[in-house]
Short mmCIF file of C-alpha atoms in Angstrom, two decimals:
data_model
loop_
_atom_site.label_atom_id
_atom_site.label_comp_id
_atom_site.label_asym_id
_atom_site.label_seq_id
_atom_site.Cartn_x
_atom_site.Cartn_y
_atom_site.Cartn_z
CA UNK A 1 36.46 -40.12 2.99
CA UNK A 2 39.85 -38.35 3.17
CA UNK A 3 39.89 -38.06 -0.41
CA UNK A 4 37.11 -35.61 -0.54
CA UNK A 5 38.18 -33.90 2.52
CA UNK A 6 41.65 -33.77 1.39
CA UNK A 7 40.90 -32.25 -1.82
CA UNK A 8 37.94 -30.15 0.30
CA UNK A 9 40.85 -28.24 2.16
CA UNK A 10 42.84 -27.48 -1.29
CA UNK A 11 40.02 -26.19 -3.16
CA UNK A 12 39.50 -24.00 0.17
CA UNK A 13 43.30 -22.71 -0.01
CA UNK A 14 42.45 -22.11 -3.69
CA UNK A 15 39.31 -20.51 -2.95
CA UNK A 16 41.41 -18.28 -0.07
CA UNK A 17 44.16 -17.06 -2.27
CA UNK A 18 41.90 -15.95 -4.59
CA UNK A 19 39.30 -14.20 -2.38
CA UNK A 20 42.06 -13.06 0.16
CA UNK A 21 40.78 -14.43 2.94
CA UNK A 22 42.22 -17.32 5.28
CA UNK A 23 40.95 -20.94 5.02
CA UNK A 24 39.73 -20.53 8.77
CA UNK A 25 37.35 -17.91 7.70
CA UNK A 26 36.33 -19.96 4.88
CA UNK A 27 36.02 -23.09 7.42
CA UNK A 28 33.83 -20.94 9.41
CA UNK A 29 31.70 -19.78 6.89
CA UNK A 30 30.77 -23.32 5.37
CA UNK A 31 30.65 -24.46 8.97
CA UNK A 32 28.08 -21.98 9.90
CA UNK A 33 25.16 -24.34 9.09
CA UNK A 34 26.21 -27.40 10.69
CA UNK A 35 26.64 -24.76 14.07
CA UNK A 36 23.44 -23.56 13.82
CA UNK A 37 21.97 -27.08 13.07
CA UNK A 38 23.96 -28.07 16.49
CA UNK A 39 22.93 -25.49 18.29
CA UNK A 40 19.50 -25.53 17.66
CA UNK A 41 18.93 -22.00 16.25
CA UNK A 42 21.50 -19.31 14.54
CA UNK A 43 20.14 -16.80 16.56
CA UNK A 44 20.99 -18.64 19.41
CA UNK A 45 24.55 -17.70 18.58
CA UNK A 46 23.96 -14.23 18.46
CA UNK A 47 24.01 -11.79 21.25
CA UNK A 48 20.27 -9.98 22.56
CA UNK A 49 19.68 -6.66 21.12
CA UNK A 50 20.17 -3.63 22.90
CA UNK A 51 17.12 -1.43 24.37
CA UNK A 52 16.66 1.90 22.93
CA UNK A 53 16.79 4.72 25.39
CA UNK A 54 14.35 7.07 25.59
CA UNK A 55 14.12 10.39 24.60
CA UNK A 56 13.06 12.79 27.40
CA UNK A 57 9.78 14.71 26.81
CA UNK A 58 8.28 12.21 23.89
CA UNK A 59 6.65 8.55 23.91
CA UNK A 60 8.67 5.45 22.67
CA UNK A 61 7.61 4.21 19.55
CA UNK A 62 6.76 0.66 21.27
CA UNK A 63 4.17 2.67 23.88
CA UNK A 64 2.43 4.90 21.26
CA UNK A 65 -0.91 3.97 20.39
CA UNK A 66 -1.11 2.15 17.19
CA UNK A 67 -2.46 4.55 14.38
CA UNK A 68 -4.99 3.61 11.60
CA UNK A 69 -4.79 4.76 8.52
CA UNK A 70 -7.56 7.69 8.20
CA UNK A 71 -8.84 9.30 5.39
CA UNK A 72 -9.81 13.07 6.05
CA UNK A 73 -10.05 11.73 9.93
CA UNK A 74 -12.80 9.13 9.07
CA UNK A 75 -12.17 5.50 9.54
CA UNK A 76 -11.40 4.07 5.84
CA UNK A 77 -14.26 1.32 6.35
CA UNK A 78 -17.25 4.04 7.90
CA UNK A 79 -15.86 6.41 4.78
CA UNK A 80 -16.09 3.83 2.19
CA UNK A 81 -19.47 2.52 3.47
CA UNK A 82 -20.60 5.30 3.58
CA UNK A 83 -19.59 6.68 -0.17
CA UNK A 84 -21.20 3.57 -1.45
CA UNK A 85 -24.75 4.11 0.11
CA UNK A 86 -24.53 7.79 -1.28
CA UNK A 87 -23.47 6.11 -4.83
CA UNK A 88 -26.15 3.18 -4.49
CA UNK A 89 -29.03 6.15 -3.59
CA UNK A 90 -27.67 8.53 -6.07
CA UNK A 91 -28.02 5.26 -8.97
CA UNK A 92 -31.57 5.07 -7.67
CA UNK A 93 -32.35 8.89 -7.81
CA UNK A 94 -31.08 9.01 -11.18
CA UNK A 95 -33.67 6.35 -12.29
CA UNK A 96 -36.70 8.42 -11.12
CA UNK A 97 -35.36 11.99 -11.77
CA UNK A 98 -34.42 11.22 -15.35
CA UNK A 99 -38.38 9.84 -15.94
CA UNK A 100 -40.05 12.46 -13.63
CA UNK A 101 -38.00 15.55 -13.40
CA UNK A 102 -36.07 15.99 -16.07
CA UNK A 103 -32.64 15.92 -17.44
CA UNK A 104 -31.01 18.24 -15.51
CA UNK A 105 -31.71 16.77 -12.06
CA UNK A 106 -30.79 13.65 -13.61
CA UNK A 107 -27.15 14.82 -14.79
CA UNK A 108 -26.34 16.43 -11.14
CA UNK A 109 -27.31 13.59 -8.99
CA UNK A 110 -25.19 11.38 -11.87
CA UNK A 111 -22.31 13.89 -11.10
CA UNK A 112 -22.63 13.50 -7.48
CA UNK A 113 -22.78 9.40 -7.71
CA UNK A 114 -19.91 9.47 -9.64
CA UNK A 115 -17.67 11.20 -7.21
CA UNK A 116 -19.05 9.58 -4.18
CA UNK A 117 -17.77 6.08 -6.36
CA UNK A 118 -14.51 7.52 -6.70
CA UNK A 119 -14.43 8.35 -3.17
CA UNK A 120 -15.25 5.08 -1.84
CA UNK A 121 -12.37 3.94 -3.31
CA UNK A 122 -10.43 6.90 -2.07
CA UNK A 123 -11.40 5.39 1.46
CA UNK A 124 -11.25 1.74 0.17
CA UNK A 125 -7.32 1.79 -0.50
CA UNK A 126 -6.04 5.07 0.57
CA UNK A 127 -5.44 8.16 -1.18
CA UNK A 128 -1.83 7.67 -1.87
CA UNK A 129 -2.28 3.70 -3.13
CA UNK A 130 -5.37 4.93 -5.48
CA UNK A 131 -3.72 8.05 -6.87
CA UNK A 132 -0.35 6.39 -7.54
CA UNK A 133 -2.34 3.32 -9.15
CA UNK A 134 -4.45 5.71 -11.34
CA UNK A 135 -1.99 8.05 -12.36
CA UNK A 136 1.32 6.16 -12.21
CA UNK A 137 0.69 2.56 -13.34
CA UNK A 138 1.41 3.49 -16.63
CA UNK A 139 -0.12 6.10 -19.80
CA UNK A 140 -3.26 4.24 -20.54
CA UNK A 141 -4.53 3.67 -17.30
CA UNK A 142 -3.57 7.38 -16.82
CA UNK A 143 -5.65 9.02 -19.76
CA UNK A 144 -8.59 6.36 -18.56
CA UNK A 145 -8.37 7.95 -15.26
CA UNK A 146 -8.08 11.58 -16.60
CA UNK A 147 -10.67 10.95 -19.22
CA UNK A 148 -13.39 9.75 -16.78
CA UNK A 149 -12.45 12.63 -14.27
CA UNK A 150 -13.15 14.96 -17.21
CA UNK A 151 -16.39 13.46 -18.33
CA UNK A 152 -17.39 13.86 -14.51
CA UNK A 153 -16.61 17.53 -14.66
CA UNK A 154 -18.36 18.35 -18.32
CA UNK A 155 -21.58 16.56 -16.81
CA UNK A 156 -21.09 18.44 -13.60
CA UNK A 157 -20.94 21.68 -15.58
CA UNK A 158 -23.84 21.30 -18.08
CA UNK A 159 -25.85 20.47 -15.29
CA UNK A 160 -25.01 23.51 -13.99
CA UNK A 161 -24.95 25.75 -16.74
CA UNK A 162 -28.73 24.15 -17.58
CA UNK A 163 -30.04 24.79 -14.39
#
């Protein structure tokens, strides 16, 4: 047993001289685990954290009511239930408009569907998450995006332009 301890504190010097730093620190240091292990907890060691004082005239960030993420001031799950109703009616619209009405009521309740989709996902994930997913996960997923966006827009605009 003195063996390894013996050669233990050499390798330490070693390791000192080369790091700069004293073998007490480097005691310490290896030592921390066996300390916490003793003590029952490393944070045990360590001192309470301080309070932060208040600024005069505004709440503290522990007393302010917790916020939910909102969408246009609509609760995400209301929004995005919502959106897909709209898109589930609009799908069933398009069914009898396109055999009784005609073409173009069919292509502007499409149009509609198809934005109230992409707005239930809006709501679903957030408009920052499903912007930077659609746009900056990388160039295909990009011109997918762009593409369908596009193809919403042309429909929107024959319909339109036919009415």
């Amino acid at each position: 047993a003195r063996s390894s301890s013996g050669s233990r504190a050499a390798l330490d010097r070693a390791r000192s001289a080369a790091l700069g730093r004293s073998s007490q620190q480097l005691g310490a240091a290896r030592g921390r685990g066996t300390a916490a292990r003793e003590s029952g907890s490393a944070r045990a060691l360590q001192p309470p954290p301080q309070p932060q004082q208040r600024q005069p005239g505004r709440k503290a960030e522990a007393e302010a009511e917790p916020r939910r993420d909102r969408c246009c001031g609509v609760d995400p799950w209301f929004g995005m239930m919502t959106c897909v109703c709209v898109s589930a009616l609009c799908a069933i619209l398009d069914v009898v408009f396109l055999s009784l009405v005609g073409v173009e009521a069919f292509l502007v309740v499409f149009a509609i569907g198809a934005v109230a989709g992409i707005q239930a996902m809006v709501f679903f994930f957030g408009p920052r998450k499903y912007c930077g997913n659609t746009l900056c996960s990388g160039p295909a997923r990009r011109w997918i995006a762009v593409t369908y966006w596009s193809l919403i827009g042309l429909t929107a605009f024959l319909a339109a332009w036919s009415l």
